[in-house]
């Protein structure tokens, strides 16, 4: 009975809120002379703050045509804008900026959806050692990270030197498929200096530097023990594949919309995703040093804390993750 009353109360609250929301929309339009789309576009700057509100407005519209606008093909965006303007009874000649703003946001929405499909396709494509393109990407990864050390053979213990688990890296790509290899190769090729530095530090780990306050609170014995303890490293390639999974989960959950809507003025694409991976890889490396774990068994704990930190950052609609690598031509900043 108690559960029934609680459910009933929630139902009436939903009806009340829905009715109140529609009433407020109606009154606001009458007072301002502008529909919700106009208010969003005129009162919010370009980027995630505007596009997220437009996306939500379209999804929860009473009109099926408006709801379907977020699922159109890129080639149909301009025609869709005409439909929206007509349904909202907005004269495009007297509101030219509205059409431009709607078009930019709709391209971002459509682009994000297409990016999810493209990334998912790569993730589902297994690494195939019989595919010469796959093999060439893998060998290029080795040559980029270890140019001074030729491979003794395709199957070799040398792969462990760049952080794979065994003699044949193909087994490590089972979880993320070709996506894991592509992100690692992009990092190595487009931000080689940072990739080599992260690889070097993962093999020869170092403690983070203690602040003056921390040092003052340590006894001499603790300080000496900290200096003598060996910092914990990690497997570069395996962690890279793991961070690829983190970036993928942020993308699929929609958490990356904030970042991508703020940095891609039109349609987010695979390069935006790969550069996001580069940022996450470097930031995780810094985070690992800050956490200074006791052993590699703490990896999942550290990763989870890092994941939550990134999620918190992305809740800010003005947030754009800021990669510190020269390959970026996007100049990503916190807006």
Coordinates of C-alpha atoms in Angstrom, one line a residue:
X1 CA 0.0 0.0 0.0
X2 CA 2.8 2.4 0.9
X3 CA 4.6 1.6 -2.4
X4 CA 1.3 2.2 -4.3
X5 CA 0.8 5.6 -2.6
X6 CA 4.4 6.6 -3.4
X7 CA 4.0 5.6 -7.0
X8 CA 0.7 7.5 -7.3
X9 CA 2.2 10.6 -5.7
X10 CA 5.1 10.5 -8.2
X11 CA 2.6 10.1 -11.1
X12 CA 0.6 13.2 -10.0
X13 CA 3.8 15.1 -9.5
X14 CA 4.9 14.2 -13.0
X15 CA 1.5 15.4 -14.4
X16 CA 1.7 18.6 -12.4
X17 CA 5.3 19.4 -13.5
X18 CA 4.5 18.6 -17.1
X19 CA 1.4 20.8 -17.1
X20 CA 3.2 23.6 -15.2
X21 CA 6.2 23.4 -17.7
X22 CA 3.9 23.7 -20.7
X23 CA 2.0 26.5 -19.1
X24 CA 5.2 28.4 -18.3
X25 CA 6.3 27.9 -21.9
X26 CA 3.0 29.3 -23.2
X27 CA 3.1 32.3 -20.9
X28 CA 6.7 33.0 -21.6
X29 CA 6.1 33.0 -25.4
X30 CA 3.2 35.3 -25.0
X31 CA 5.2 37.7 -22.9
X32 CA 8.5 37.7 -24.9
X33 CA 7.1 37.1 -28.3
X34 CA 9.6 34.3 -28.8
X35 CA 9.3 30.6 -28.9
X36 CA 11.6 28.3 -26.9
X37 CA 14.1 27.8 -29.8
X38 CA 14.5 31.6 -30.2
X39 CA 15.0 32.1 -26.5
X40 CA 17.7 29.3 -26.4
X41 CA 19.6 30.6 -29.4
X42 CA 19.4 34.3 -28.4
X43 CA 20.2 33.8 -24.7
X44 CA 23.0 31.3 -24.9
X45 CA 26.5 31.5 -26.5
X46 CA 27.5 29.0 -29.2
X47 CA 28.8 25.6 -27.9
X48 CA 27.5 23.0 -25.5
X49 CA 25.4 25.4 -23.4
X50 CA 23.3 26.2 -26.5
X51 CA 23.4 22.9 -28.3
X52 CA 22.5 20.8 -25.2
X53 CA 19.4 22.9 -24.6
X54 CA 18.3 22.7 -28.3
X55 CA 18.8 19.0 -28.3
X56 CA 16.7 18.6 -25.1
X57 CA 14.0 20.9 -26.5
X58 CA 13.7 18.9 -29.7
X59 CA 13.7 15.5 -28.0
X60 CA 10.9 16.5 -25.6
X61 CA 8.8 18.4 -28.0
X62 CA 5.1 17.5 -28.5
X63 CA 5.8 17.4 -32.3
X64 CA 7.0 14.1 -33.8
X65 CA 8.7 16.1 -36.6
X66 CA 10.7 18.1 -34.1
X67 CA 11.6 14.9 -32.1
X68 CA 12.9 13.3 -35.3
X69 CA 15.1 16.4 -36.1
X70 CA 18.0 15.0 -33.9
X71 CA 18.1 11.9 -36.0
X72 CA 18.3 13.3 -39.5
X73 CA 21.2 12.7 -41.9
X74 CA 23.7 15.5 -42.3
X75 CA 22.6 16.1 -45.8
X76 CA 19.0 16.9 -44.5
X77 CA 20.0 19.4 -41.9
X78 CA 19.2 22.5 -44.0
X79 CA 15.8 21.1 -45.0
X80 CA 15.1 20.2 -41.4
X81 CA 15.8 23.8 -40.3
X82 CA 13.2 25.0 -42.8
X83 CA 10.7 22.5 -41.3
X84 CA 11.4 23.7 -37.7
X85 CA 11.0 27.4 -38.7
X86 CA 7.7 26.6 -40.4
X87 CA 6.4 24.6 -37.5
X88 CA 7.4 27.4 -35.1
X89 CA 5.9 30.0 -37.4
X90 CA 9.1 32.0 -37.5
X91 CA 9.9 34.2 -40.5
X92 CA 13.4 33.3 -41.7
X93 CA 13.8 36.8 -43.3
X94 CA 13.3 38.6 -40.1
X95 CA 15.2 36.0 -38.0
X96 CA 18.2 35.0 -40.1
X97 CA 20.5 34.5 -37.1
X98 CA 18.2 31.9 -35.7
X99 CA 18.5 29.6 -38.7
X100 CA 22.3 29.9 -38.6
X101 CA 22.4 29.1 -34.9
X102 CA 20.0 26.1 -35.3
X103 CA 22.0 24.8 -38.2
X104 CA 25.3 24.9 -36.3
X105 CA 23.8 23.1 -33.3
X106 CA 22.0 20.5 -35.4
X107 CA 25.2 19.7 -37.2
X108 CA 26.9 19.1 -33.9
X109 CA 24.1 16.8 -32.7
X110 CA 24.1 14.8 -35.9
X111 CA 27.9 14.7 -36.0
X112 CA 28.1 13.4 -32.4
X113 CA 25.6 10.6 -33.3
X114 CA 27.6 9.7 -36.4
X115 CA 30.8 9.7 -34.4
X116 CA 29.4 7.2 -31.9
X117 CA 28.5 4.9 -34.8
X118 CA 32.0 5.2 -36.3
X119 CA 33.8 4.6 -33.0
X120 CA 31.5 1.6 -32.2
X121 CA 32.3 0.1 -35.6
X122 CA 36.0 0.3 -35.0
X123 CA 35.6 -1.1 -31.5
X124 CA 33.7 -4.1 -32.9
X125 CA 36.2 -4.8 -35.7
X126 CA 38.6 -7.4 -34.3
X127 CA 42.4 -7.2 -34.9
X128 CA 43.1 -9.6 -37.8
X129 CA 46.7 -10.7 -38.2
X130 CA 45.8 -11.8 -41.8
X131 CA 44.8 -8.3 -42.7
X132 CA 47.9 -6.4 -44.1
X133 CA 46.5 -3.0 -43.1
X134 CA 46.1 -4.1 -39.5
X135 CA 49.6 -5.6 -39.4
X136 CA 51.1 -2.5 -40.9
X137 CA 49.5 -0.3 -38.2
X138 CA 50.8 -2.5 -35.5
X139 CA 54.4 -2.5 -36.9
X140 CA 54.2 1.3 -37.4
X141 CA 53.3 1.6 -33.7
X142 CA 56.5 -0.3 -32.9
X143 CA 58.7 1.7 -35.3
X144 CA 57.3 5.0 -33.9
X145 CA 57.9 4.1 -30.3
X146 CA 61.1 2.1 -30.7
X147 CA 62.8 3.4 -33.9
X148 CA 66.2 2.4 -32.7
X149 CA 65.3 -1.2 -32.0
X150 CA 64.2 -3.4 -35.0
X151 CA 61.8 -6.2 -34.1
X152 CA 63.4 -9.6 -34.1
X153 CA 60.1 -11.0 -35.5
X154 CA 56.4 -10.4 -35.7
X155 CA 56.0 -12.7 -32.6
X156 CA 58.5 -11.4 -30.1
X157 CA 59.0 -10.7 -26.4
X158 CA 60.1 -7.2 -27.5
X159 CA 56.4 -6.2 -27.6
X160 CA 56.5 -6.1 -23.7
X161 CA 59.0 -3.2 -24.0
X162 CA 56.1 -0.9 -25.1
X163 CA 53.6 -2.4 -22.6
X164 CA 51.9 -5.4 -24.3
X165 CA 51.3 -8.5 -22.2
X166 CA 52.9 -11.1 -24.3
X167 CA 54.7 -12.0 -27.5
X168 CA 51.7 -11.3 -29.8
X169 CA 49.9 -8.0 -29.2
X170 CA 46.8 -9.1 -31.1
X171 CA 45.4 -10.8 -28.0
X172 CA 45.4 -7.5 -26.1
X173 CA 43.1 -5.8 -28.6
X174 CA 40.2 -8.2 -27.9
X175 CA 38.3 -5.7 -25.7
X176 CA 38.6 -2.6 -27.8
X177 CA 39.3 -4.1 -31.2
X178 CA 40.9 -2.0 -33.9
X179 CA 39.9 1.2 -31.9
X180 CA 42.5 0.4 -29.3
X181 CA 45.3 0.2 -31.9
X182 CA 44.2 3.3 -33.8
X183 CA 44.2 5.5 -30.7
X184 CA 47.6 4.3 -29.6
X185 CA 49.0 4.8 -33.1
X186 CA 47.5 8.3 -33.3
X187 CA 49.1 9.3 -30.0
X188 CA 52.5 7.9 -31.1
X189 CA 52.4 9.6 -34.5
X190 CA 50.7 12.9 -33.8
X191 CA 52.2 13.6 -30.4
X192 CA 55.3 11.6 -30.5
X193 CA 57.3 13.6 -27.9
X194 CA 54.6 13.2 -25.3
X195 CA 54.0 9.5 -26.1
X196 CA 57.7 8.7 -25.8
X197 CA 57.8 10.6 -22.5
X198 CA 54.8 8.7 -21.1
X199 CA 56.3 5.4 -22.3
X200 CA 59.7 6.3 -20.7
X201 CA 58.1 7.2 -17.4
X202 CA 55.9 4.1 -17.4
X203 CA 59.1 2.0 -17.6
X204 CA 61.2 4.2 -15.2
X205 CA 58.5 5.5 -12.8
X206 CA 59.1 8.4 -10.5
X207 CA 57.3 9.6 -7.4
X208 CA 55.5 12.9 -7.4
X209 CA 57.3 15.7 -5.7
X210 CA 56.0 16.3 -2.2
X211 CA 54.9 19.8 -1.4
X212 CA 56.5 21.8 1.3
X213 CA 53.5 21.3 3.6
X214 CA 53.6 17.5 3.1
X215 CA 57.4 17.4 3.6
X216 CA 57.1 19.3 6.8
X217 CA 54.6 16.8 8.1
X218 CA 56.8 13.8 7.4
X219 CA 59.3 12.5 9.8
X220 CA 62.8 12.1 8.6
X221 CA 62.4 8.3 8.5
X222 CA 59.2 8.6 6.4
X223 CA 60.9 11.0 4.0
X224 CA 63.9 8.7 3.6
X225 CA 61.6 5.7 3.1
X226 CA 59.6 7.6 0.5
X227 CA 62.8 8.5 -1.4
X228 CA 64.1 4.9 -1.3
X229 CA 60.8 3.2 -2.2
X230 CA 60.5 2.4 -5.9
X231 CA 57.6 4.1 -7.6
X232 CA 55.2 1.9 -9.5
X233 CA 55.2 1.8 -13.3
X234 CA 52.6 0.4 -15.6
X235 CA 52.3 -1.3 -19.1
X236 CA 52.0 1.6 -21.6
X237 CA 50.1 -0.2 -24.3
X238 CA 47.7 -2.0 -21.9
X239 CA 46.9 1.2 -20.1
X240 CA 46.4 3.0 -23.5
X241 CA 43.8 0.4 -24.5
X242 CA 42.2 0.8 -21.0
X243 CA 42.1 4.6 -21.5
X244 CA 40.6 4.0 -24.9
X245 CA 37.8 2.2 -23.2
X246 CA 37.3 5.1 -20.8
X247 CA 37.1 7.6 -23.7
X248 CA 34.6 5.2 -25.4
X249 CA 32.4 5.0 -22.4
X250 CA 32.4 8.8 -22.0
X251 CA 31.4 9.1 -25.7
X252 CA 28.6 6.5 -25.6
X253 CA 27.2 7.8 -22.3
X254 CA 26.9 11.3 -23.8
X255 CA 29.3 12.8 -21.2
X256 CA 31.7 13.9 -24.0
X257 CA 28.9 16.1 -25.6
X258 CA 30.0 19.0 -23.4
X259 CA 33.6 18.8 -24.6
X260 CA 32.9 18.1 -28.2
X261 CA 30.1 20.6 -28.6
X262 CA 32.5 23.2 -27.2
X263 CA 35.4 22.4 -29.5
X264 CA 33.8 21.3 -32.8
X265 CA 32.1 24.3 -34.4
X266 CA 30.3 21.9 -36.8
X267 CA 30.4 18.1 -36.8
X268 CA 32.6 16.3 -34.2
X269 CA 34.6 13.6 -36.0
X270 CA 37.1 10.8 -35.3
X271 CA 40.1 13.2 -35.0
X272 CA 38.3 15.0 -32.2
X273 CA 37.9 11.7 -30.4
X274 CA 41.5 10.7 -31.0
X275 CA 42.8 14.0 -29.6
X276 CA 40.5 13.5 -26.6
X277 CA 42.2 10.2 -26.1
X278 CA 45.6 11.9 -26.2
X279 CA 44.5 14.3 -23.6
X280 CA 43.1 11.6 -21.3
X281 CA 46.3 9.5 -21.7
X282 CA 48.5 12.3 -20.6
X283 CA 46.2 13.4 -17.8
X284 CA 45.9 9.8 -16.5
X285 CA 49.7 9.6 -16.5
X286 CA 49.9 12.7 -14.3
X287 CA 47.2 11.5 -12.1
X288 CA 49.0 8.1 -11.6
X289 CA 52.1 10.0 -10.5
X290 CA 50.0 12.1 -8.1
X291 CA 48.3 9.1 -6.6
X292 CA 51.7 7.3 -6.2
X293 CA 50.1 3.8 -5.8
X294 CA 51.8 1.1 -3.7
X295 CA 51.5 -1.5 -6.4
X296 CA 49.9 -2.2 -9.8
X297 CA 46.9 -3.9 -8.1
X298 CA 45.7 -0.4 -7.3
X299 CA 45.2 0.4 -11.0
X300 CA 41.5 -0.1 -11.0
X301 CA 41.1 2.2 -8.0
X302 CA 43.2 4.9 -9.6
X303 CA 41.4 4.6 -12.9
X304 CA 38.0 4.9 -11.3
X305 CA 39.0 8.0 -9.4
X306 CA 40.4 9.5 -12.6
X307 CA 37.2 8.6 -14.5
X308 CA 35.0 10.3 -11.8
X309 CA 37.2 13.4 -12.0
X310 CA 36.8 13.7 -15.7
X311 CA 33.0 13.2 -15.4
X312 CA 32.8 16.0 -12.9
X313 CA 34.7 18.3 -15.2
X314 CA 32.3 17.5 -18.1
X315 CA 29.2 18.4 -16.0
X316 CA 30.2 22.0 -16.5
X317 CA 28.5 23.0 -19.9
X318 CA 31.3 25.6 -20.5
X319 CA 34.0 22.9 -20.1
X320 CA 36.3 21.9 -22.9
X321 CA 39.1 19.4 -22.0
X322 CA 42.4 21.1 -22.7
X323 CA 45.0 18.8 -24.2
X324 CA 48.6 19.9 -23.8
X325 CA 50.0 18.4 -27.0
X326 CA 51.3 20.2 -30.1
X327 CA 49.3 18.0 -32.4
X328 CA 46.2 19.8 -31.4
X329 CA 45.0 22.5 -33.9
X330 CA 41.8 23.0 -31.9
X331 CA 43.2 25.2 -29.2
X332 CA 40.9 23.6 -26.7
X333 CA 40.3 25.8 -23.6
X334 CA 38.0 26.1 -20.6
X335 CA 35.5 28.5 -22.2

